[in-house]
XYZ file of C-alpha atoms in Angstrom:
711
model
C 40.710 -9.327 8.601
C 38.396 -6.331 7.795
C 39.149 -3.798 10.332
C 36.372 -1.795 11.341
C 36.195 2.002 13.516
C 35.015 1.511 17.775
C 32.285 3.677 19.076
C 34.046 3.794 22.075
C 37.278 4.823 20.192
C 35.340 7.948 18.736
C 33.646 8.337 21.798
C 36.880 8.746 23.987
C 38.453 10.976 20.969
C 34.863 13.645 21.686
C 34.879 13.342 25.397
C 38.579 13.498 26.322
C 39.045 17.468 25.740
C 35.981 17.492 27.518
C 36.476 16.034 30.403
C 40.165 17.947 30.430
C 37.999 21.074 30.531
C 35.897 20.075 32.882
C 38.569 19.334 35.746
C 40.549 22.680 35.025
C 37.083 24.500 34.906
C 35.844 23.505 37.798
C 38.067 22.426 40.030
C 41.230 24.364 38.656
C 41.834 25.504 42.232
C 42.860 22.004 43.613
C 44.898 20.554 40.701
C 46.768 24.032 40.184
C 48.738 25.270 36.868
C 50.627 22.235 36.346
C 47.258 20.427 37.386
C 45.469 21.785 34.424
C 47.347 22.413 31.543
C 48.666 18.557 32.241
C 45.416 17.196 32.419
C 44.094 19.201 29.130
C 47.414 17.859 27.402
C 46.831 14.606 28.074
C 42.752 14.581 26.933
C 43.902 16.331 23.677
C 47.075 14.262 23.354
C 45.139 10.876 23.276
C 42.321 12.468 20.890
C 44.612 13.569 18.807
C 46.518 10.202 18.902
C 43.852 8.279 18.403
C 42.864 10.364 15.166
C 45.680 9.362 14.092
C 44.993 6.036 14.401
C 40.569 6.501 13.257
C 42.106 7.925 10.017
C 44.918 5.189 9.511
C 42.501 2.493 9.834
C 40.534 4.841 6.705
C 43.307 5.386 4.791
C 45.545 2.462 5.462
C 43.530 -0.692 6.553
C 40.663 -0.065 3.799
C 38.223 0.280 7.324
C 34.324 1.550 6.250
C 33.329 4.913 6.820
C 31.296 4.829 10.065
C 27.505 6.347 10.433
C 25.736 5.463 13.484
C 23.912 7.295 16.388
C 24.595 6.406 19.435
C 21.836 8.350 21.467
C 18.411 9.916 20.906
C 18.133 13.330 21.996
C 14.670 13.324 21.809
C 11.596 12.398 20.102
C 8.441 14.333 18.533
C 5.236 11.902 16.800
C 7.817 10.917 14.146
C 10.471 13.004 14.295
C 13.788 12.029 16.114
C 16.898 13.836 16.313
C 20.478 12.225 17.677
C 23.430 12.254 19.184
C 25.734 10.056 16.533
C 28.916 10.472 14.378
C 29.720 10.179 10.689
C 33.611 9.777 10.105
C 34.406 9.407 6.782
C 37.825 10.542 5.578
C 36.976 14.210 5.189
C 36.293 14.092 8.801
C 39.186 11.466 9.757
C 41.224 14.729 8.243
C 39.995 17.088 9.945
C 40.081 15.300 13.510
C 43.787 14.762 13.092
C 44.274 18.878 11.999
C 42.239 20.213 14.823
C 43.257 17.933 18.029
C 46.969 18.465 16.390
C 47.580 21.575 16.036
C 45.180 21.777 19.143
C 47.455 19.990 20.916
C 50.254 22.175 20.110
C 48.974 24.821 21.444
C 48.354 24.175 24.605
C 51.741 23.121 25.333
C 52.568 27.096 23.406
C 49.469 28.336 26.476
C 51.978 26.579 29.082
C 55.106 29.598 28.292
C 52.387 32.173 26.503
C 50.473 32.226 29.578
C 52.516 31.605 32.209
C 51.481 34.511 34.494
C 48.533 35.147 33.634
C 46.272 34.909 36.228
C 43.344 33.577 34.685
C 45.853 30.348 33.484
C 43.413 27.215 34.413
C 40.431 29.427 33.183
C 42.346 29.349 29.454
C 42.951 25.820 29.918
C 39.433 25.346 30.893
C 38.011 26.960 27.541
C 40.937 26.177 24.280
C 40.299 22.841 25.337
C 36.225 22.558 25.234
C 36.645 24.542 22.232
C 38.653 21.531 20.531
C 35.219 19.484 21.923
C 33.486 21.732 20.071
C 35.130 21.628 17.247
C 35.375 17.975 17.236
C 30.899 17.866 17.917
C 31.011 20.050 14.649
C 33.702 17.719 12.193
C 31.635 14.453 13.719
C 28.218 15.309 13.420
C 26.333 12.835 11.470
C 22.959 14.899 11.151
C 22.290 19.220 11.443
C 20.866 19.386 14.629
C 23.829 18.050 16.030
C 25.767 20.509 13.971
C 24.545 23.314 14.925
C 25.720 21.917 18.913
C 29.291 21.977 17.517
C 28.504 25.590 15.210
C 26.877 26.920 18.259
C 29.141 25.896 21.059
C 32.282 26.790 19.113
C 30.850 30.676 19.183
C 30.437 30.271 22.639
C 33.630 29.901 23.308
C 35.269 31.976 21.179
C 33.102 34.577 22.965
C 34.571 33.334 26.290
C 38.535 33.696 24.740
C 38.158 36.218 22.390
C 36.775 37.827 25.851
C 39.179 36.505 28.640
C 41.003 39.753 28.927
C 37.353 40.967 30.209
C 38.470 43.999 32.347
C 40.242 45.446 28.698
C 37.201 47.310 27.105
C 38.937 46.413 23.761
C 38.166 42.475 24.762
C 34.844 43.649 25.687
C 34.113 45.494 22.183
C 35.731 42.769 19.789
C 33.857 39.403 21.785
C 30.689 41.133 21.585
C 31.072 41.777 17.508
C 32.242 39.058 17.358
C 29.334 37.399 19.205
C 27.030 39.518 16.933
C 28.505 39.172 13.841
C 27.578 35.407 13.881
C 24.551 35.940 15.019
C 23.735 37.627 11.837
C 25.264 34.681 9.853
C 23.902 31.661 11.812
C 19.928 32.865 11.531
C 20.683 32.129 7.973
C 22.134 28.461 8.583
C 19.129 27.784 11.144
C 16.965 29.173 8.105
C 18.748 26.725 5.489
C 18.308 23.611 8.089
C 14.828 24.824 9.197
C 14.538 24.233 4.992
C 16.178 21.062 4.880
C 13.474 19.984 8.099
C 10.580 20.539 5.827
C 11.656 19.619 1.974
C 12.998 16.346 3.650
C 11.124 15.748 7.260
C 14.813 14.547 8.509
C 17.763 16.478 10.151
C 20.310 12.832 9.480
C 22.650 13.601 7.055
C 22.547 9.849 4.520
C 19.081 10.412 4.352
C 18.910 14.262 2.990
C 22.047 13.408 0.757
C 20.478 9.749 -0.846
C 16.951 12.574 -1.060
C 18.606 15.462 -2.543
C 17.515 15.149 -6.138
C 14.238 14.988 -5.733
C 14.288 18.780 -5.001
C 16.166 19.582 -8.581
C 13.843 22.156 -10.173
C 11.684 22.058 -7.310
C 10.361 25.837 -6.483
C 8.653 27.389 -3.594
C 6.839 30.889 -3.631
C 7.821 33.085 -0.924
C 6.157 36.272 -2.097
C 3.451 35.573 -4.623
C 4.482 35.373 -8.301
C 7.493 34.989 -7.486
C 8.781 31.211 -7.557
C 12.687 30.655 -6.250
C 14.514 27.557 -6.465
C 14.074 25.375 -3.497
C 17.605 24.499 -3.484
C 18.877 27.757 -4.051
C 17.624 29.500 -1.205
C 18.077 25.990 1.348
C 22.014 26.143 -0.116
C 22.431 30.410 0.467
C 20.767 30.695 3.524
C 23.562 27.916 4.346
C 26.221 29.714 2.932
C 24.993 33.229 5.250
C 25.915 29.991 7.865
C 29.624 29.144 6.842
C 30.359 33.435 5.749
C 29.393 33.952 9.458
C 31.912 31.236 10.609
C 34.643 31.589 8.093
C 34.290 35.280 7.925
C 33.327 36.067 4.731
C 32.553 39.537 3.016
C 30.030 41.570 4.695
C 30.324 38.846 7.819
C 33.942 39.513 8.338
C 34.583 42.572 10.796
C 34.463 40.679 13.376
C 37.628 38.164 12.739
C 40.779 41.041 13.202
C 38.726 42.477 16.787
C 39.497 38.682 17.445
C 43.291 39.689 18.166
C 42.246 40.734 21.198
C 42.033 37.453 22.703
C 45.618 35.816 23.975
C 47.465 35.461 21.322
C 46.923 31.415 21.835
C 43.792 31.146 20.821
C 44.049 33.362 17.870
C 45.973 30.689 16.226
C 43.506 28.123 18.031
C 40.554 30.033 15.746
C 42.262 31.155 12.295
C 43.876 27.859 11.832
C 42.085 24.632 13.122
C 38.820 25.746 14.634
C 36.435 27.733 14.054
C 36.954 29.884 10.948
C 37.316 26.561 9.136
C 34.146 25.289 10.658
C 31.992 26.829 6.988
C 34.311 25.571 4.898
C 34.013 21.716 5.737
C 30.586 22.453 6.198
C 29.595 23.109 2.644
C 32.411 20.134 1.436
C 30.074 18.520 3.727
C 27.423 19.524 1.560
C 28.562 19.342 -1.846
C 25.366 16.947 -2.619
C 23.210 20.248 -1.996
C 25.636 22.456 -3.293
C 25.844 21.247 -6.566
C 22.199 20.942 -7.326
C 21.798 24.476 -7.469
C 24.029 26.632 -9.936
C 23.208 30.409 -9.044
C 24.439 29.602 -5.266
C 27.710 28.370 -6.725
C 28.105 31.074 -8.272
C 26.969 33.563 -5.353
C 29.956 31.958 -3.222
C 32.360 32.444 -5.574
C 31.570 35.553 -6.062
C 32.262 36.072 -2.165
C 35.398 34.244 -1.772
C 37.163 36.113 -4.806
C 36.054 39.397 -2.778
C 36.976 38.204 0.403
C 40.266 36.913 -0.904
C 41.512 40.304 -2.554
C 39.909 42.662 -1.405
C 40.680 42.189 2.195
C 44.404 41.010 1.832
C 44.530 44.732 0.516
C 43.841 45.801 4.096
C 46.628 43.891 5.021
C 48.940 45.581 3.393
C 48.259 49.143 5.951
C 48.598 46.972 9.320
C 51.787 48.143 11.588
C 50.097 45.076 14.496
C 51.875 41.846 13.834
C 48.586 39.380 14.839
C 46.223 42.019 12.435
C 48.449 41.680 9.516
C 48.667 37.536 10.223
C 44.513 37.935 11.133
C 44.191 39.398 6.902
C 45.713 37.131 5.947
C 43.730 34.248 7.110
C 40.588 36.115 5.272
C 42.285 36.134 2.571
C 43.428 32.525 1.996
C 39.491 31.650 3.859
C 38.399 34.173 0.333
C 40.595 30.977 -1.825
C 39.341 28.418 -0.171
C 36.336 29.647 -0.796
C 36.638 30.387 -4.218
C 37.490 26.496 -4.431
C 33.668 25.230 -3.261
C 32.212 27.855 -5.805
C 34.594 26.499 -8.303
C 33.483 23.246 -7.435
C 36.782 21.663 -6.446
C 35.651 21.305 -2.964
C 39.096 18.403 -2.342
C 40.701 21.779 -3.194
C 38.935 24.013 -0.516
C 39.455 21.387 2.175
C 42.940 20.507 1.179
C 44.296 24.205 1.444
C 42.143 24.168 4.721
C 44.549 21.349 5.591
C 48.196 22.374 5.360
C 47.404 26.128 6.126
C 46.243 25.407 9.793
C 49.649 24.172 9.902
C 51.237 27.332 8.166
C 48.320 29.929 9.982
C 49.158 28.058 13.371
C 53.067 28.407 12.966
C 52.413 32.146 11.623
C 50.378 33.035 14.644
C 52.347 31.159 17.604
C 55.823 32.532 15.278
C 54.116 36.318 16.268
C 53.565 35.442 19.775
C 57.013 34.380 20.040
C 57.585 37.695 18.590
C 55.676 39.194 20.937
C 56.714 37.042 24.278
C 60.825 38.304 22.927
C 59.803 41.562 23.032
C 58.212 42.097 26.226
C 55.222 42.210 24.428
C 54.873 44.648 22.004
C 53.249 44.353 19.111
C 53.437 47.691 16.770
C 56.012 46.550 13.945
C 57.165 49.659 13.355
C 59.168 48.801 17.372
C 60.705 46.267 16.344
C 63.538 45.168 13.832
C 66.490 43.615 13.661
C 65.521 40.863 15.651
C 66.764 37.489 13.710
C 70.218 37.363 16.211
C 67.904 37.540 19.140
C 65.278 34.819 17.401
C 66.813 32.654 14.855
C 64.420 29.629 16.029
C 61.456 32.096 15.698
C 62.711 33.690 12.326
C 64.045 30.817 10.925
C 60.485 29.166 10.801
C 59.294 32.235 10.585
C 60.567 32.340 6.708
C 58.717 28.452 7.076
C 55.483 30.082 7.255
C 55.450 32.792 4.867
C 57.237 30.756 1.851
C 54.061 28.512 2.525
C 51.905 30.657 2.466
C 53.299 32.905 -0.427
C 52.349 29.337 -2.700
C 56.694 28.852 -3.227
C 56.768 25.217 -5.689
C 57.492 22.011 -2.697
C 56.434 24.056 0.200
C 52.601 22.959 1.365
C 50.551 25.555 0.379
C 52.189 25.540 -3.347
C 50.489 22.282 -3.724
C 46.714 23.311 -1.991
C 47.138 27.504 -3.627
C 48.130 26.520 -7.019
C 45.090 24.309 -7.605
C 42.532 26.901 -6.772
C 44.155 29.223 -8.492
C 43.642 27.231 -11.725
C 40.530 26.008 -10.670
C 39.359 29.523 -11.223
C 41.196 29.617 -14.327
C 39.770 26.453 -15.278
C 36.078 27.224 -14.187
C 36.904 30.830 -15.550
C 35.929 29.803 -19.590
C 32.345 28.713 -18.605
C 31.066 31.205 -15.470
C 30.987 34.078 -17.534
C 31.939 37.495 -15.428
C 31.942 35.561 -12.228
C 34.453 33.354 -13.049
C 36.343 35.786 -14.909
C 36.629 38.075 -11.659
C 37.287 35.430 -9.471
C 40.287 34.018 -10.731
C 41.829 37.002 -11.240
C 41.067 37.769 -7.759
C 42.767 34.663 -6.469
C 45.453 35.766 -8.698
C 46.213 39.055 -8.172
C 46.137 38.278 -4.498
C 48.918 36.522 -4.791
C 50.583 39.227 -5.054
C 49.161 40.846 -2.632
C 49.783 38.044 0.021
C 53.534 37.824 -0.854
C 53.948 41.928 -0.397
C 52.141 42.291 2.883
C 54.041 39.148 4.201
C 57.741 39.207 3.319
C 56.810 43.397 4.778
C 56.192 41.828 7.770
C 59.072 39.789 7.875
C 61.474 43.081 6.846
C 59.601 45.160 9.538
C 60.062 42.368 12.307
C 63.255 41.008 11.416
C 65.999 43.355 9.349
C 67.175 46.426 9.018
C 67.131 48.768 11.902
C 66.489 47.878 15.757
C 63.795 49.736 16.050
C 63.028 48.891 19.773
C 65.419 51.326 21.774
C 63.363 54.018 19.489
C 60.788 57.068 20.141
C 57.504 56.004 19.772
C 55.776 56.647 15.977
C 53.553 59.620 15.704
C 50.723 58.312 15.983
C 51.621 54.718 18.322
C 49.146 53.991 20.755
C 50.173 51.861 24.061
C 48.243 49.121 24.396
C 46.196 48.326 27.155
C 46.617 46.469 30.330
C 44.317 42.968 30.340
C 43.746 43.036 33.621
C 44.546 44.514 37.615
C 47.052 42.256 38.162
C 49.264 43.218 35.162
C 48.684 46.390 35.362
C 50.313 46.618 38.295
C 53.375 44.516 36.462
C 53.196 47.029 34.270
C 54.062 50.228 36.382
C 56.035 48.048 38.686
C 58.661 47.061 35.550
C 58.067 50.560 34.338
C 59.524 54.052 36.030
C 59.095 57.323 35.569
C 60.536 57.899 32.176
C 58.664 54.804 30.698
C 62.096 52.679 30.888
C 61.427 48.884 31.892
C 63.423 46.346 33.155
C 63.178 42.185 32.038
C 59.956 41.386 33.579
C 57.624 38.963 32.057
C 53.804 39.435 32.295
C 51.900 38.310 28.975
C 50.432 39.710 26.565
C 50.007 42.763 28.839
C 51.413 45.153 25.672
C 54.045 47.057 27.071
C 56.067 50.108 25.188
C 59.122 47.535 25.569
C 61.441 50.396 26.383
C 64.462 49.104 27.688
C 64.407 45.669 26.493
C 67.312 43.517 25.174
C 64.666 40.882 22.664
C 65.020 37.063 23.846
C 64.136 34.180 21.984
C 61.471 32.608 23.630
C 61.132 29.746 25.854
C 61.493 25.673 24.371
C 57.607 25.716 25.283
C 56.982 27.671 22.919
C 59.752 27.364 20.206
C 59.656 23.788 19.810
C 55.845 23.629 18.604
C 56.699 26.483 15.999
C 59.374 23.364 14.738
C 56.794 21.094 15.204
C 54.598 23.698 12.673
C 57.677 24.002 10.592
C 57.938 20.724 9.122
C 54.423 19.362 7.848
C 54.821 23.622 6.261
C 56.592 21.751 4.228
C 56.309 18.405 3.217
C 52.694 17.840 4.119
C 51.603 19.403 1.170
C 54.545 16.874 -0.911
C 53.298 14.051 0.331
C 48.471 14.078 0.438
C 48.334 16.167 -3.022
C 48.391 13.141 -4.774
C 46.229 10.842 -2.810
C 44.314 13.870 -1.340
C 43.358 15.829 -4.626
C 44.357 13.166 -8.007
C 44.003 9.805 -6.323
C 47.144 8.706 -7.012
C 49.860 7.976 -4.709
C 52.001 10.441 -3.237
C 54.525 9.544 -5.792
C 51.903 9.992 -8.557
C 52.649 7.451 -10.181
C 50.387 4.619 -8.904
C 46.332 5.296 -9.838
C 43.956 5.068 -6.151
C 40.756 5.604 -5.065
C 39.671 9.595 -4.429
C 40.421 10.170 -1.553
C 37.035 12.011 -0.565
C 35.283 9.395 -2.515
C 31.439 8.842 -0.970
C 32.176 11.781 1.168
C 31.995 14.678 -1.424
C 29.809 13.930 -4.149
C 30.410 15.140 -7.794
C 29.595 14.472 -10.824
C 32.292 13.851 -13.062
C 31.483 16.822 -15.881
C 31.318 19.121 -12.570
C 34.677 17.458 -10.716
C 36.992 20.482 -11.574
C 40.066 19.050 -10.186
C 39.610 15.594 -11.698
C 39.457 18.069 -15.459
C 42.872 19.665 -12.941
C 44.009 15.813 -13.214
C 43.813 15.389 -16.940
C 46.046 18.576 -17.625
C 48.494 19.153 -15.266
C 49.347 16.212 -12.598
C 51.835 14.512 -13.623
C 54.081 13.849 -9.647
C 54.069 16.328 -7.141
C 58.208 17.399 -8.445
C 56.989 18.228 -12.249
C 53.267 20.512 -10.665
C 56.441 21.968 -8.599
C 58.561 23.263 -11.559
C 55.036 23.931 -13.601
C 54.342 26.178 -11.117
C 57.620 28.482 -11.954
C 56.157 28.221 -14.823
C 52.613 29.576 -13.926
C 51.641 33.708 -13.688
C 50.734 33.239 -10.010
C 54.101 32.552 -9.146
C 56.040 35.061 -10.744
C 53.400 38.023 -9.364
C 53.843 36.248 -6.065
C 57.750 36.822 -6.275
C 57.120 40.751 -7.753
C 55.603 41.244 -3.919
C 58.940 40.001 -2.554
C 60.566 41.992 -4.366
C 58.924 45.330 -4.446
C 58.549 44.360 -0.340
C 62.556 43.895 -0.624
C 63.000 47.021 -2.307
C 60.592 49.613 0.045
C 61.088 47.714 3.299
C 64.916 46.257 3.009
C 66.537 48.449 0.576
C 65.063 51.294 0.751
C 63.548 51.914 3.731
C 62.562 55.227 3.809
C 60.605 54.712 0.692
C 57.381 53.526 2.712
C 57.080 57.110 4.303
C 57.435 58.643 0.524
C 54.261 56.359 -1.052
C 52.371 56.633 2.213
C 52.704 60.689 1.652
C 51.921 60.168 -1.997
C 48.808 57.786 -2.057
C 46.925 59.500 1.590
C 43.362 58.892 0.362
C 43.859 54.820 -0.943
C 45.995 54.774 2.606
C 43.325 56.006 4.646
C 40.605 53.838 3.038
C 42.377 50.807 3.317
C 43.219 52.318 7.187
C 39.339 52.687 7.483
C 38.641 49.218 6.059
C 36.548 50.737 3.750
C 34.064 51.564 5.740
C 32.636 48.506 6.467
C 33.662 48.647 10.153
C 32.272 51.855 10.079
C 29.489 49.861 8.405
C 28.063 47.131 10.893
C 29.036 49.776 14.456
C 26.959 52.610 13.071
C 24.495 50.184 10.944
C 24.051 47.506 12.098
C 24.740 47.703 16.018
C 23.694 51.531 15.822
C 20.058 50.408 14.231
C 19.732 47.941 16.870
C 20.384 50.259 19.367
C 18.411 52.572 17.905
C 15.254 50.440 17.899
C 16.709 49.204 21.284
C 15.768 52.919 22.253
C 12.653 53.549 20.313
C 10.858 49.776 21.352
C 11.371 51.922 24.932
C 9.568 54.936 23.974
C 6.756 53.232 22.978
C 6.531 51.170 25.697
C 7.222 53.973 28.147
C 5.057 56.529 26.557
C 1.872 54.550 24.005
C 1.997 50.905 26.246
C 2.404 52.178 29.345
C 1.752 56.154 29.272
C -1.485 55.356 26.884
C -2.805 51.896 27.418
C -1.616 50.464 30.791
C -1.744 54.244 32.516
C -3.546 55.844 30.228
C -6.547 53.006 31.699
C -5.548 53.790 35.003
C -5.666 57.839 34.517
C -9.223 56.511 33.107
C -10.896 55.146 35.706
C -9.390 56.501 38.039
C -11.227 59.926 36.790
C -14.505 57.994 36.025
C -14.145 56.724 40.022
C -13.690 60.382 41.047
C -16.543 61.812 39.071
C -18.813 59.364 40.746
C -17.632 59.844 44.015
C -18.972 63.371 43.306
C -21.908 62.914 42.599
C -22.667 60.503 45.090
C -22.624 62.568 47.983
C -25.697 61.482 50.174
C -27.716 64.115 50.196
C -31.015 64.095 49.664
C -31.576 67.443 48.129
C -28.564 66.503 45.925
C -30.325 63.512 44.282
C -33.658 65.504 44.182
C -31.634 68.473 42.781
C -30.263 66.553 39.661
C -33.434 64.764 38.347
C -35.448 68.070 38.633
C -32.553 68.702 36.432
C -32.578 65.387 34.062
C -36.885 66.082 33.839
C -36.049 69.594 32.037
C -33.311 68.428 29.918
C -35.887 65.535 29.203
C -38.960 67.247 28.240
C -36.553 70.522 25.908
C -35.940 66.526 24.227
C -39.135 66.297 24.102
C -40.387 69.196 22.325
C -37.742 70.059 20.154
C -39.099 66.297 18.547
C -42.211 67.389 18.621
C -41.875 70.317 16.585
């Protein structure tokens, strides 16, 4: 029996979260809190189960990929735009990851947002987010891709600024919106280039005809020829730089922490930030036409992987440490794309989704247990109070730093090996990329174990006075402000009351483990963080079964288009792959492992054995630490340069509009007409002797001119 993917199943996968979002958003009062979370969780759960079924059909039953148009969006002359789906193994893997992580975030939200006044609205937003991401990854054309692209941007704007009465949240969502508009402008130019060269937006048509632009050039400026493939690919990648937060379009991502923790996990793990990585992998037939574009991607990814990771070392907010970790790991994925190791990039995307969601939700559990304190300097000793949260975060940390046999090792180590492979023939960019991802292993390990030690080990600091530079966060809303003032007495001492993410000082509170709706998702995410890499690295990367002994067709065959000569992962298979066990054992000998171990050892020494040492180091290294705390000045550049320049341009245009256009052109011409009318009105007095006098004066002037001309 030949299996075929059902169109109705695909529609159900997409529409179930949308239906839940509509019900929770428009009928939230009628269905209540329980109804809102029930309908949205049911919708996302249905999508998750059906996505798993589709992946099983493709992998286990040999079903053919689905690529059909379902609806004609519009038709202009001979040009048509459609709503359709392209579902192959790459898409199906993304569908499962998105819906599974989203489902656990939905369940987690029941506990985290329990007392928030915007409970139903939040569930509506995150369900809409899931729908938008599914439309993006399942699209079979550039226009639908752009629809999903902008939809996830819109919903992220709404979620980052969910607590819209907090000035910092409003600033953060506006920042995300503006920075992503820069990337989206480049993305739109890339899509315009595709339409110009291929006359179609359909993936199949564009990819089939991609070789026709090989070597073709276009003169944008007279005398300067540009490679068409390079131009299109770089414009498309600029869109990915915005969505996937690559330098210099990365500045919005750490500020997205102003949103509630569940959405931080969803944005950073499985949805918006992975869109750019997925897009470049999907467009591999185009990107493989341009060596220049791949070099550019490699350089940007390496810069992001190492330099943004360094900023995580000096962060004290538990969520921001994990946020800068996300930036760094996105850089690793981008390096894989630039190294033509697309399958390694999306494989790391998958494993990262599980352990990064685990770390974010674990950080949220800590915030709940600490009664909404986020500063790690006010934590310490939480291991005995929050054992489930602690051990799950240990698992997430071991996966993140690339510990052999954990999921993150198989994907991250493959990327480092791919960077090493291309460093031999990509010039200085290849060498730079290899050293950036290699040294990034040390940086990642150091800030990850620093987080664990400051949060869960050492002295209990939650009863101590806050540090000198401690800034108490604002309340999210009027309701939370009232609750906060009620919970804290005149001396700042609180009582054991709940209110989510209002970030009270936490003085006088005893930490506690989070409720089961929070800890259950942590346990369910910890399981794939341990085993998913071991079980899937063979099939997804190296074309073998899970044990590594039996050859199979490449998992992404047909979805990622590469010639054997450029297939970096295929080259690594011949060099390194002898099954997941031997691959992990080889990892113990690799420099990345020993650099990660050095980061662990240094963090252990500084934050566990000698906790007074970080203060001394900070005093000795004031300038480097200040540079990292200022984020290399990138925030100031965007705020004062881009945003400030936009404001200055707006003020200049207002001056030109009011003084030149309105003042000189509009109001000036009106004044001139008014002055002329007044003058003419005075001349036309209606008295005969006035007219006779004017005639005599005119005659005298004429005679004078005539006499002057005769002489």
